[in-house]
Structures are given as structure tokens and as C-alpha cells.
Amino acid sequence: MDSEALRKYSALHPKPAGLTLQYGTAGFRTRAEQLDHIVFRMGLLAVLRSKAVAATIGIMVTASHNPEEDNGVKLVDPLGEMLHPSWEEYATQLANAEEQELEKVITEICQKAAVNLHKDASVFIGRDTRPSSKKLSQSVIDGIQVLGGQYHDYGLVTTPQLHYMVCCQNTQGQYGKATLEGYYEKLSKAFMELIKQSHCSGESQRHLKIDCANGIGALKLSEMKPYFPREVLIHIYNDGTKEKLNHLCGADFVKVHQKPPGGLDMKPNERCCSFDGDADRIVYYYKDTAGHFHLIDGDKIATLISIFLKELLAKVKQDFKMAVVQTAYANGNSTRYLQETLKVPVHCVKTGVKHLHHKAQEFDVGVYFEANGHGTVLFSKAAETKIRQLVKEEKDDEKREAAKMLGNMIDLINQTVGDAVSDMLVIEAILALKGLTVQQWDALYADLPNRLLKVQVADRRVIDTTDAERRALTPPGLQEKIDALVKKYKLSRAFVRPSGTEDVVRIYAEADTQENADALAHEVSLAVFHLAGGKGAPPQP
């Protein structure tokens, strides 16, 4: 390690006094002006990680659905997955080290993680469209170069595209070509093959309005347009030329406010969808003839995909294990529909994409989506091999056609991470193949009315949960109080969990009517306020 170069470059990216940040599910996120030292140091860490696993590592500069003034950085592991939890710890240590301790911390990480500094290192870099992203990705490069790493800067890409590139590179091209053209070609080819198998070609069906959150999704969708078949008519709104990133638009805005984004003019029964700022989440929605807004969130997306895959799996007659993975935030009626009507096993895990992804890997076909619209489908190696074999060798026409569809689904889905572009194409293909309108999809089940609230507390750590965050262990008496409140309402449930980032406790309640869901959420928030050290005035209804 060149101590002189490390000192010199570290001084160019100084750490503000007293600033400490934690590497979480989304990496580091904060105001852009506080990030320079962090991204420089994540450049260092990416080199160490690359040397440790002898593979290419990704580093993405983005703050996803946060306001434009924020930014963030996260690392991507060799198969396109999120950074290994043990290295999240190292990321936090390195980010918060004082300047004079930087070399010592690097040496400690090398010892703990058995990093050989003489090995080669390779890093892929991507960034979103925020004004601060270009300068920050330059700081990442400084960090990589100080430790002698090689890098390839992809410039402006969606987060899922960077995950895809890293996976392609480390599977020696088995997953695909590690270029944007490779990504567009793989997805569009699989999509066209699927659409070819559809019997209805209702022209009006294929119009889709897309709110791109004034972010990177708009740029990349425009690049991809020439690859689409003529039947697909996508109309891009909030393309970033006029308004600010994520301002009154994007998947997060639509989901949280339960209303359409600005900048998109909706006519009754038109199919519309929104990406988030870095295009790794998607939600659909429409207005009915009476002008009512209908949101189709991650739970309903998971349900549509599950119906389709279950039908195909039944046709190929293989003993594949399929399951859906959700979090406690999934609407109770979606869980009920999947388990009771579709007869698909459902597993509930802690909030956070890494928990969902990890659980989904246990099945031949694992579908996971968060209600916010982030999700994908994972296929086991064994299932994929068997499906590809059936496409080549199966004599029975129906079985072979079903296997062919599954093969195209495998190619169309970005299995590394939730991907708004890929998920959108999956949904569009399924709606076309099944001849479904957006209203028919929405009508699969009715969401139970629900309410999300948050309560400020002095210390969020007083709340400890169990059973995938559905029950509170501490403070004493809180869970008993919630149980008693839930008993007052029909079809109701409620849970509380500490925020991962700030001193607030998040509350979720659902019940048979909106009035009851609101009342239950309020009563639970009062219980949290009194039993878990609420700050300020008690919550008002």
C-alpha cells in the first residue's frame, strides 16, 4: 500500500468533523455535500473487496427515491447481489475513521478478511442523473486508483443495469454481455419471443404511459426504444428535461400519497406506471371511469407473476418448489389470495431487500416483492437447467411451449435485483399473454384498508421485534396492548418496528374499513408514545 498516495488523496477528500454514517440496506445516503470522503473511501473498499473475492465489484452512486439534493453510494457483490453483511461493518468503519487512522483501518480489514493486497482488483462504476453524481463518481475513481485497482466507468446507468453488468462479468458472459447493448438485446429478445406466443394482439392493449421520476429511467428507456417491437407503444413522462428528480413524481411518491404523479395526464382506464429515481422499483395504476385512482403495488405485481408462473410450472409437470416471499407490510388480502386461492406457499421475512432475496434463494422459483414495488424472481440453477433441457428435448407440444415461455421469462427477469425496466416488460408480456386489462388485474383481490404512521421517540432501540417484525418483544407490555387493540376491529392486524435510519417507530395497521384502520393505527401510535418514550406532543388523530 502506498502510504504517501493514501495520505495525499485522503487530504483531497477530507472527512467533516463529527460526521458518522452507517452503511445500511441502501448503502450510505445523505446530503450530497457530505459524501465526498465517503465515496472516495468506498472506492478503497471496493478494491479490497475485489481482491478478497478475486472478482469484479460494482459501485453505484445514487440516492434512489431521495430528493435531488441527496446522494448515496452502494457496493455490488460479484453475482450482482448486495454487499455481504460482514463487509457492511467494514464499510461503516472505513467511512467513519479519522484521517490519520485510515491506513490502520485498511490494514485491519485486510487482516480480518484475509485480503492479499498484491492481487488484482477490478471495479465497475455507475451513477444516476443527480447534479452531484459525476463529481462523486470521480472521487470513487480516486479511491480505486490509490490502491492500484482497475476500473470501468459505465457513466449514467440505472442501478439494476450496474448489478447486471457485474453479474455478466463474473459469470464470464454466461448471464449475458456486460454492455448496455447486451442488456437491451437480451431483454428485448426474450420479450419479443414471449409476445410472439400471445394470441391476442389488441392494439389498444399495448399503450403504456411511464412516469420516469425525472431520473435515469427516462434516458435508458429512450435508448432501449429502438429495440422494442412495433406493438409496444411506450410514452415517457417526467423525463428530467423540465422538473427536479423525484419531485411530486416517481414510484415512491405514488405509493406513499396514493395519487398520480404530476406531469402525467391520465385518461380513464389507461395503463400507467411509475419508476423510482434509479429505476429499481415500479408500481402500476389507473383511474376508473368515475375518476377514482387505483394503485397496483408490489403485492399485486407479485400475485400476477405468481399466477402466470404457477400455470406454466403445472404444464411442464416438474416437481419444482415455488414460493412467494413478503414482508410484514404486504397487504393481508394479498397473502390470503396467494395462500388460499392460488395455493402458493408464502413466507414472511424482515423488511429489507437482502432478507427477501436470501429467502427466495431457497426455492426453485422464488418470487419476492416489497409493497413499494421493488422485487424480482429467482430461479434455482437446477430449475433453469431442467427448463432449458425441456425446450430442446421435450416431444410433447404443450410441455415444450410452456418450457419455452419459462425460458424466456428467465431471460427477461433481472435476477440480480429489482429492475423497473425488466419488471415492466414481464408485466406487459403477462397481461398480453393472458389477455388481461389493468382493471381485471386489479380485481384479483381488494386490498384491505391500511394506514402507515410514525412516532418520534428518544431512542428507537427500546423497540425490539420478533417473528419477522410482526411482534414486539420490548418494551414490556407493548405487544399485549397491541393485541388488545387489534381484537376491537374486524380483519385487523397491526405491528410496530424501529426505523433503520432515524429515531422514529413505524406503525402499520389494517382493518375492514379505512376508518377502523385509521383508528387502530392511531391507538397503536399512542401506545408506542406512552410505552416507548415518545418525544414532543402525543400523536393526534
Coordinates of C-alpha atoms in Angstrom, one line a residue:
M1 CA 0.0 0.0 0.0
D2 CA 1.4 3.4 -1.0
S3 CA 1.0 5.3 2.3
E4 CA 2.1 8.6 0.7
A5 CA -0.5 8.4 -2.0
L6 CA -3.2 7.4 0.5
R7 CA -2.4 10.4 2.7
K8 CA -2.2 12.8 -0.3
Y9 CA -5.6 11.7 -1.8
S10 CA -7.3 11.4 1.6
A11 CA -6.5 15.0 2.3
L12 CA -8.2 15.9 -1.0
H13 CA -11.4 14.2 0.3
P14 CA -11.5 15.3 3.9
K15 CA -14.0 13.9 6.4
P16 CA -16.1 16.6 8.0
A17 CA -15.6 16.7 11.8
G18 CA -18.1 14.8 13.9
L19 CA -19.9 13.2 10.9
T20 CA -20.7 9.5 11.4
L21 CA -22.8 7.5 8.9
Q22 CA -24.0 3.9 8.9
Y23 CA -23.9 1.5 5.8
G24 CA -27.5 0.2 5.6
T25 CA -29.6 -1.7 3.1
A26 CA -29.3 1.2 0.7
G27 CA -25.6 1.8 1.4
F28 CA -24.8 5.3 2.5
R29 CA -27.3 8.1 1.9
T30 CA -27.1 11.7 3.0
R31 CA -26.9 15.3 1.6
A32 CA -24.6 15.2 -1.4
E33 CA -22.1 17.8 0.1
Q34 CA -21.3 15.4 3.0
L35 CA -20.5 12.4 0.8
D36 CA -17.1 13.2 -0.9
H37 CA -14.9 11.4 1.7
I38 CA -17.4 8.5 1.8
V39 CA -17.4 7.8 -1.9
F40 CA -13.6 8.1 -2.0
R41 CA -13.3 5.5 0.8
M42 CA -15.9 3.2 -0.8
G43 CA -13.6 3.3 -3.9
L44 CA -10.9 2.0 -1.5
L45 CA -13.2 -0.6 0.0
A46 CA -14.4 -1.8 -3.5
V47 CA -10.7 -2.6 -4.3
L48 CA -10.3 -4.5 -1.0
R49 CA -13.5 -6.5 -1.6
S50 CA -12.4 -7.3 -5.2
K51 CA -9.0 -8.5 -4.0
A52 CA -10.7 -10.6 -1.3
V53 CA -13.1 -12.4 -3.6
A54 CA -11.0 -12.3 -6.8
A55 CA -13.9 -10.9 -8.8
T56 CA -15.2 -7.6 -10.2
I57 CA -17.2 -5.5 -7.7
G58 CA -19.7 -2.8 -8.6
I59 CA -20.1 0.7 -7.1
M60 CA -23.2 2.7 -7.7
V61 CA -23.6 6.5 -7.0
T62 CA -27.3 7.1 -6.4
A63 CA -29.8 8.0 -3.7
S64 CA -32.7 6.3 -5.5
H65 CA -36.0 8.0 -4.5
N66 CA -34.5 10.6 -2.1
P67 CA -34.7 14.3 -3.1
E68 CA -32.3 15.6 -5.7
E69 CA -30.1 17.3 -3.1
D70 CA -29.2 14.0 -1.5
N71 CA -26.9 11.3 -2.9
G72 CA -25.5 8.0 -1.9
V73 CA -23.3 5.1 -2.7
K74 CA -23.6 1.3 -2.5
L75 CA -21.4 -1.7 -3.4
V76 CA -22.5 -4.6 -5.6
D77 CA -21.1 -8.1 -4.9
P78 CA -19.9 -10.5 -7.6
L79 CA -23.2 -12.1 -8.7
G80 CA -25.0 -8.7 -8.7
E81 CA -26.2 -9.1 -5.2
M82 CA -25.9 -6.6 -2.3
L83 CA -22.7 -6.3 -0.3
H84 CA -22.1 -9.2 2.1
P85 CA -23.3 -8.2 5.7
S86 CA -19.8 -8.7 7.2
W87 CA -18.5 -6.1 4.8
E88 CA -21.2 -3.6 5.7
E89 CA -19.5 -3.5 9.0
Y90 CA -16.1 -2.7 7.3
A91 CA -17.8 0.0 5.2
T92 CA -19.1 1.7 8.3
Q93 CA -15.6 1.5 10.0
L94 CA -13.8 2.9 6.9
A95 CA -16.3 5.7 6.4
N96 CA -16.1 6.9 10.0
A97 CA -12.4 6.5 10.5
E98 CA -10.5 9.8 11.3
E99 CA -8.0 10.7 8.6
Q100 CA -4.8 9.7 10.5
E101 CA -6.4 6.2 11.2
L102 CA -7.3 5.4 7.6
E103 CA -4.3 3.3 6.9
K104 CA -4.6 1.4 10.2
V105 CA -8.3 0.6 9.4
I106 CA -7.4 -0.6 5.9
T107 CA -4.7 -2.9 7.4
E108 CA -7.2 -4.3 10.0
I109 CA -9.8 -5.0 7.3
C110 CA -7.1 -6.8 5.2
Q111 CA -6.2 -8.9 8.3
K112 CA -9.8 -9.8 9.2
A113 CA -11.0 -10.5 5.7
A114 CA -7.7 -12.2 4.5
V115 CA -7.2 -9.6 1.7
N116 CA -4.0 -10.0 -0.3
L117 CA -3.0 -6.5 -1.4
H118 CA -0.8 -7.9 -4.2
K119 CA -3.8 -9.5 -6.0
D120 CA -5.5 -7.7 -8.9
A121 CA -8.7 -5.7 -8.4
S122 CA -11.5 -4.7 -10.8
V123 CA -14.4 -2.3 -10.2
F124 CA -17.4 -1.3 -12.3
I125 CA -18.8 2.2 -11.6
G126 CA -22.2 3.6 -12.4
R127 CA -24.1 6.8 -11.5
D128 CA -27.6 8.3 -11.7
T129 CA -28.5 11.7 -13.1
R130 CA -28.2 13.9 -10.0
P131 CA -26.1 17.1 -10.4
S132 CA -23.7 15.8 -7.8
S133 CA -23.2 12.3 -9.2
K134 CA -20.5 13.0 -11.8
K135 CA -18.1 14.7 -9.3
L136 CA -18.7 12.0 -6.7
S137 CA -18.0 9.2 -9.1
Q138 CA -14.7 10.9 -9.9
S139 CA -13.9 10.7 -6.2
V140 CA -14.7 6.9 -6.3
I141 CA -12.1 6.6 -9.1
D142 CA -9.5 8.4 -6.9
G143 CA -10.1 5.8 -4.2
I144 CA -9.8 2.9 -6.6
Q145 CA -6.6 4.2 -8.1
V146 CA -4.9 4.9 -4.8
L147 CA -5.0 1.1 -4.1
G148 CA -4.0 0.2 -7.6
G149 CA -7.4 -1.1 -8.8
Q150 CA -8.6 -1.3 -12.4
Y151 CA -12.0 0.2 -13.2
H152 CA -14.5 0.6 -15.9
D153 CA -16.8 3.6 -15.7
Y154 CA -20.2 2.9 -17.3
G155 CA -21.3 6.5 -16.6
L156 CA -25.1 7.0 -16.5
V157 CA -26.9 3.7 -15.8
T158 CA -29.9 2.5 -13.8
T159 CA -28.9 0.7 -10.6
P160 CA -30.2 -2.6 -11.9
Q161 CA -28.1 -2.2 -15.0
L162 CA -24.9 -2.0 -13.0
H163 CA -25.9 -5.1 -11.0
Y164 CA -26.5 -6.9 -14.3
M165 CA -23.1 -5.8 -15.7
V166 CA -21.3 -7.1 -12.6
C167 CA -23.0 -10.5 -12.8
C168 CA -22.3 -10.8 -16.6
Q169 CA -18.6 -10.0 -16.0
N170 CA -18.2 -12.6 -13.1
T171 CA -20.1 -15.4 -14.9
Q172 CA -17.7 -15.0 -17.9
G173 CA -20.7 -13.9 -20.0
Q174 CA -23.0 -16.8 -19.1
Y175 CA -25.6 -14.3 -17.7
G176 CA -25.2 -12.0 -20.7
K177 CA -22.9 -9.4 -22.3
A178 CA -21.6 -6.8 -19.8
T179 CA -22.6 -3.9 -22.0
L180 CA -25.7 -1.7 -22.3
E181 CA -26.4 -3.1 -25.8
G182 CA -26.1 -6.6 -24.3
Y183 CA -28.7 -5.7 -21.7
Y184 CA -31.1 -4.2 -24.2
E185 CA -30.7 -7.1 -26.6
K186 CA -31.2 -9.8 -24.0
L187 CA -34.3 -8.3 -22.6
S188 CA -35.9 -7.2 -25.9
K189 CA -35.3 -10.6 -27.5
A190 CA -36.9 -12.5 -24.6
F191 CA -39.8 -10.1 -24.6
M192 CA -40.4 -10.4 -28.3
E193 CA -40.2 -14.2 -28.1
L194 CA -42.8 -14.2 -25.3
I195 CA -45.2 -11.7 -27.1
K196 CA -44.9 -13.9 -30.2
Q197 CA -46.6 -16.7 -28.2
S198 CA -49.6 -14.4 -27.4
H199 CA -52.8 -15.0 -29.3
C200 CA -54.5 -11.6 -28.8
S201 CA -52.9 -8.6 -30.3
G202 CA -55.4 -5.9 -29.3
E203 CA -53.6 -2.7 -30.5
S204 CA -55.1 -0.6 -27.7
Q205 CA -53.7 -3.0 -25.1
R206 CA -50.1 -2.1 -25.7
H207 CA -50.1 1.6 -24.9
L208 CA -48.3 2.4 -21.7
K209 CA -47.6 5.7 -20.0
I210 CA -44.5 5.7 -17.9
D211 CA -43.5 8.3 -15.2
C212 CA -39.7 8.1 -15.0
A213 CA -39.4 10.3 -11.9
N214 CA -37.3 12.8 -13.9
G215 CA -34.5 10.3 -13.4
I216 CA -32.1 7.9 -15.2
G217 CA -35.0 5.6 -16.2
A218 CA -36.1 8.1 -18.9
L219 CA -32.7 8.1 -20.5
K220 CA -32.3 4.4 -20.6
L221 CA -35.8 3.7 -21.8
S222 CA -35.3 6.1 -24.6
E223 CA -32.1 4.2 -25.6
M224 CA -34.0 1.0 -25.4
K225 CA -36.9 2.1 -27.5
P226 CA -35.4 1.1 -30.9
Y227 CA -35.1 -2.5 -29.6
F228 CA -38.8 -2.8 -28.9
P229 CA -41.3 -4.4 -31.3
R230 CA -43.7 -2.0 -33.1
E231 CA -46.7 -3.3 -31.0
V232 CA -45.2 -1.8 -27.8
L233 CA -46.0 1.9 -27.6
I234 CA -44.4 3.4 -24.5
H235 CA -45.0 7.1 -23.7
I236 CA -42.3 8.6 -21.4
Y237 CA -43.3 11.3 -18.9
N238 CA -41.2 13.2 -16.3
D239 CA -38.1 12.6 -18.4
G240 CA -35.9 15.0 -16.4
T241 CA -35.8 17.8 -19.0
K242 CA -38.1 20.2 -17.1
E243 CA -38.5 19.2 -13.5
K244 CA -36.5 18.0 -10.5
L245 CA -35.7 14.4 -9.8
N246 CA -38.4 12.6 -7.7
H247 CA -40.3 15.9 -7.1
L248 CA -44.0 15.1 -6.9
C249 CA -43.4 12.0 -9.1
G250 CA -41.9 8.5 -9.1
A251 CA -42.9 5.2 -7.7
D252 CA -42.3 6.2 -4.0
F253 CA -44.4 9.4 -4.3
V254 CA -47.3 7.5 -6.0
K255 CA -47.2 4.7 -3.4
V256 CA -46.9 6.9 -0.3
H257 CA -49.5 9.5 -1.4
Q258 CA -51.8 7.1 -3.2
K259 CA -52.3 9.5 -6.1
P260 CA -51.0 10.0 -9.7
P261 CA -47.7 11.9 -10.2
G262 CA -47.6 15.4 -11.6
G263 CA -46.6 15.8 -15.2
L264 CA -48.7 12.8 -16.4
D265 CA -52.1 13.3 -17.8
M266 CA -54.3 10.2 -17.1
K267 CA -57.4 9.3 -19.0
P268 CA -59.9 6.8 -17.6
N269 CA -58.7 3.1 -17.8
E270 CA -55.3 3.9 -19.2
R271 CA -52.5 1.7 -18.0
C272 CA -49.8 3.8 -16.3
C273 CA -46.7 3.0 -14.3
S274 CA -44.0 4.9 -12.3
F275 CA -40.3 4.1 -11.9
D276 CA -38.4 5.4 -8.9
G277 CA -35.3 7.7 -9.3
D278 CA -32.8 4.9 -10.0
A279 CA -35.3 2.6 -11.8
D280 CA -35.2 -0.3 -9.4
R281 CA -38.9 0.0 -8.3
I282 CA -42.1 0.1 -10.2
V283 CA -45.8 0.5 -9.4
Y284 CA -48.8 0.5 -11.8
Y285 CA -52.0 2.5 -11.5
Y286 CA -55.1 3.7 -13.4
K287 CA -58.2 5.9 -13.0
D288 CA -61.6 4.3 -13.4
T289 CA -64.5 6.0 -15.3
A290 CA -65.7 7.6 -12.1
G291 CA -62.3 9.2 -11.7
H292 CA -61.1 7.1 -8.7
F293 CA -57.4 6.3 -8.5
H294 CA -56.4 2.7 -8.3
L295 CA -52.8 1.7 -7.2
I296 CA -51.4 -1.7 -8.2
D297 CA -48.4 -2.1 -5.9
G298 CA -45.6 -4.7 -5.4
D299 CA -48.0 -7.2 -3.7
K300 CA -50.3 -7.2 -6.8
I301 CA -47.3 -7.4 -9.1
A302 CA -46.0 -10.5 -7.2
T303 CA -49.5 -12.0 -7.5
L304 CA -49.8 -11.5 -11.3
I305 CA -46.3 -13.0 -11.8
S306 CA -47.1 -15.9 -9.5
I307 CA -50.4 -16.8 -11.3
F308 CA -48.5 -16.9 -14.6
L309 CA -45.6 -18.9 -13.4
K310 CA -47.7 -21.4 -11.5
E311 CA -49.8 -22.1 -14.6
L312 CA -46.6 -22.7 -16.7
L313 CA -45.0 -24.9 -13.9
A314 CA -48.1 -27.0 -13.9
K315 CA -47.8 -27.5 -17.6
V316 CA -44.2 -28.6 -17.6
K317 CA -45.1 -31.2 -14.9
Q318 CA -41.8 -30.9 -13.0
D319 CA -41.6 -31.1 -9.2
F320 CA -40.4 -27.5 -8.8
K321 CA -40.8 -25.8 -5.4
M322 CA -42.3 -22.3 -5.8
A323 CA -42.9 -19.7 -3.1
V324 CA -43.6 -16.0 -2.6
V325 CA -41.6 -14.0 -0.1
Q326 CA -43.2 -10.9 1.5
T327 CA -42.6 -8.6 4.5
A328 CA -45.0 -7.7 7.2
Y329 CA -46.1 -4.7 5.1
A330 CA -47.7 -6.9 2.5
N331 CA -51.4 -6.4 2.4
G332 CA -53.2 -9.1 4.3
N333 CA -55.6 -9.8 1.4
S334 CA -52.6 -10.4 -1.0
T335 CA -51.2 -13.0 1.5
R336 CA -54.7 -14.6 1.8
Y337 CA -55.2 -14.7 -2.0
L338 CA -51.8 -16.3 -2.6
Q339 CA -52.2 -18.9 0.1
E340 CA -55.9 -19.8 -0.2
T341 CA -56.9 -19.2 -3.8
L342 CA -53.6 -19.8 -5.6
K343 CA -52.3 -22.3 -3.1
V344 CA -48.8 -20.9 -3.3
P345 CA -46.7 -21.0 0.0
V346 CA -45.9 -17.5 1.4
H347 CA -43.0 -16.7 3.6
C348 CA -42.7 -13.5 5.7
V349 CA -39.2 -12.0 6.4
K350 CA -37.8 -8.9 8.0
T351 CA -38.0 -5.6 6.0
G352 CA -35.1 -5.1 3.6
V353 CA -34.4 -6.4 0.1
K354 CA -31.4 -8.5 1.3
H355 CA -33.7 -10.6 3.6
L356 CA -36.3 -11.2 0.8
H357 CA -33.6 -12.1 -1.8
H358 CA -31.9 -14.5 0.7
K359 CA -35.1 -16.3 1.4
A360 CA -36.2 -16.5 -2.2
Q361 CA -32.9 -18.4 -3.0
E362 CA -34.2 -21.4 -1.0
F363 CA -36.8 -22.3 -3.8
D364 CA -36.7 -23.5 -7.4
V365 CA -38.8 -20.5 -8.2
G366 CA -38.8 -17.7 -5.6
V367 CA -40.9 -14.6 -6.2
Y368 CA -40.3 -11.6 -4.0
F369 CA -41.7 -8.1 -4.0
E370 CA -41.9 -5.4 -1.4
A371 CA -45.2 -3.5 -1.4
N372 CA -43.2 -0.4 -2.6
G373 CA -42.6 -2.1 -6.0
H374 CA -39.1 -3.5 -5.5
G375 CA -38.8 -7.1 -6.5
T376 CA -37.8 -9.9 -8.9
V377 CA -38.0 -13.7 -9.4
L378 CA -35.1 -16.1 -8.7
F379 CA -34.8 -19.4 -10.4
S380 CA -32.5 -22.1 -9.0
K381 CA -29.7 -23.4 -11.2
A382 CA -31.3 -26.8 -11.2
A383 CA -34.7 -25.5 -12.3
E384 CA -33.1 -23.3 -15.1
T385 CA -31.1 -26.3 -16.4
K386 CA -34.1 -28.5 -16.5
I387 CA -36.3 -25.9 -18.2
R388 CA -33.6 -25.3 -20.9
Q389 CA -33.3 -29.0 -21.4
L390 CA -37.1 -29.4 -21.9
V391 CA -37.1 -26.6 -24.5
K392 CA -34.5 -28.7 -26.5
E393 CA -35.7 -32.2 -26.0
E394 CA -39.4 -32.3 -25.0
K395 CA -41.6 -34.1 -27.6
D396 CA -45.0 -33.1 -26.1
D397 CA -46.0 -29.7 -27.7
E398 CA -47.8 -28.2 -24.7
K399 CA -45.0 -29.0 -22.3
R400 CA -42.3 -27.7 -24.7
E401 CA -44.2 -24.4 -25.3
A402 CA -44.6 -23.9 -21.6
A403 CA -40.9 -24.6 -21.1
K404 CA -40.1 -22.1 -23.9
M405 CA -42.1 -19.5 -22.1
L406 CA -40.4 -20.2 -18.8
G407 CA -37.0 -20.0 -20.6
N408 CA -37.9 -16.6 -22.0
M409 CA -39.2 -15.4 -18.5
I410 CA -35.8 -16.4 -17.1
D411 CA -34.1 -14.3 -19.7
L412 CA -36.4 -11.3 -19.3
I413 CA -36.2 -11.2 -15.5
N414 CA -33.2 -9.4 -14.0
Q415 CA -32.4 -12.0 -11.2
T416 CA -29.7 -9.9 -9.6
V417 CA -32.1 -7.2 -8.2
G418 CA -35.5 -5.5 -8.6
D419 CA -35.4 -3.8 -12.0
A420 CA -38.2 -1.4 -13.2
V421 CA -37.5 -1.9 -16.9
S422 CA -37.3 -5.7 -16.7
D423 CA -40.3 -5.9 -14.3
M424 CA -42.4 -3.7 -16.6
L425 CA -41.6 -5.9 -19.6
V426 CA -42.5 -9.0 -17.6
I427 CA -45.9 -7.5 -16.6
E428 CA -46.6 -6.2 -20.1
A429 CA -45.9 -9.7 -21.5
I430 CA -48.1 -11.4 -18.9
L431 CA -51.0 -9.0 -19.5
A432 CA -50.7 -9.6 -23.3
L433 CA -50.4 -13.4 -23.0
K434 CA -53.4 -13.7 -20.6
G435 CA -55.4 -11.0 -22.4
L436 CA -55.9 -9.1 -19.2
T437 CA -56.8 -5.4 -18.8
V438 CA -55.4 -3.4 -16.0
Q439 CA -58.8 -3.4 -14.3
Q440 CA -59.1 -7.2 -14.4
W441 CA -55.6 -7.5 -12.9
D442 CA -56.6 -5.1 -10.2
A443 CA -59.8 -7.0 -9.5
L444 CA -57.9 -10.2 -8.4
Y445 CA -58.5 -9.2 -4.8
A446 CA -59.3 -5.9 -3.0
D447 CA -56.6 -4.5 -0.7
L448 CA -57.6 -4.2 2.9
P449 CA -57.7 -0.5 4.0
N450 CA -54.5 0.3 5.8
R451 CA -52.6 3.2 7.4
L452 CA -48.9 3.9 8.0
L453 CA -47.8 6.2 10.8
K454 CA -44.6 7.1 12.6
V455 CA -43.9 8.3 16.1
Q456 CA -40.8 10.2 17.2
V457 CA -39.0 8.5 20.1
A458 CA -36.0 9.4 22.2
D459 CA -34.2 6.1 21.3
R460 CA -35.6 3.7 18.6
R461 CA -33.5 0.9 20.2
V462 CA -36.1 0.5 23.0
I463 CA -38.2 -1.5 20.5
D464 CA -37.1 -5.0 19.7
T465 CA -39.1 -7.3 17.5
T466 CA -39.5 -10.9 16.6
D467 CA -41.5 -13.1 14.1
A468 CA -40.3 -11.2 11.0
E469 CA -41.0 -7.9 12.8
R470 CA -44.7 -8.8 13.4
R471 CA -44.4 -8.9 17.2
A472 CA -42.7 -6.5 19.7
L473 CA -40.6 -8.1 22.4
T474 CA -39.8 -4.8 24.2
P475 CA -40.7 -2.5 25.8
P476 CA -42.7 -4.7 28.2
G477 CA -46.5 -4.5 27.8
L478 CA -46.5 -3.0 24.3
Q479 CA -47.3 -6.2 22.4
E480 CA -50.1 -7.1 24.9
K481 CA -51.6 -3.6 24.4
I482 CA -51.4 -4.0 20.5
D483 CA -53.1 -7.5 20.8
A484 CA -55.9 -6.0 22.8
L485 CA -56.4 -3.1 20.4
V486 CA -56.4 -5.4 17.3
K487 CA -59.2 -7.5 18.9
K488 CA -61.6 -4.5 18.7
Y489 CA -61.6 -4.5 14.9
K490 CA -62.6 -6.9 12.1
L491 CA -59.9 -8.4 9.7
S492 CA -57.3 -6.3 11.6
R493 CA -53.7 -6.6 12.4
A494 CA -51.0 -4.1 13.4
F495 CA -47.3 -4.1 14.1
V496 CA -44.6 -1.7 15.0
R497 CA -40.9 -1.6 14.1
P498 CA -38.0 0.8 14.7
S499 CA -36.8 2.8 11.6
G500 CA -33.4 1.7 10.3
T501 CA -32.2 5.2 9.9
E502 CA -33.8 7.7 12.4
D503 CA -35.3 7.8 15.9
V504 CA -38.9 7.0 14.8
V505 CA -41.1 4.0 15.3
R506 CA -43.1 2.9 12.2
I507 CA -46.6 1.7 12.7
Y508 CA -48.7 -0.3 10.2
A509 CA -52.4 -1.1 10.8
E510 CA -55.1 -2.7 8.6
A511 CA -58.7 -3.4 9.1
D512 CA -62.1 -3.9 7.4
T513 CA -62.7 -0.2 6.7
Q514 CA -60.4 2.8 6.3
E515 CA -62.0 4.4 9.4
N516 CA -61.1 1.4 11.5
A517 CA -57.6 1.1 10.0
D518 CA -57.0 4.8 10.9
A519 CA -58.4 4.4 14.4
L520 CA -56.3 1.3 15.1
A521 CA -53.1 3.0 13.8
H522 CA -53.8 6.0 16.0
E523 CA -54.4 3.9 19.1
V524 CA -51.3 1.9 18.5
S525 CA -49.3 5.1 18.0
L526 CA -50.5 6.3 21.4
A527 CA -49.4 3.1 23.0
V528 CA -46.0 3.4 21.4
F529 CA -45.7 7.0 22.5
H530 CA -46.5 6.2 26.2
L531 CA -44.6 2.9 26.5
A532 CA -41.6 3.5 24.2
G533 CA -40.5 7.0 25.2
G534 CA -42.3 9.3 22.7
K535 CA -40.9 12.8 22.1
G536 CA -42.9 16.0 21.9
A537 CA -46.7 16.1 21.9
P538 CA -48.7 12.8 21.9
P539 CA -50.0 11.8 18.4
Q540 CA -53.2 13.5 17.3
P541 CA -55.9 11.5 15.4

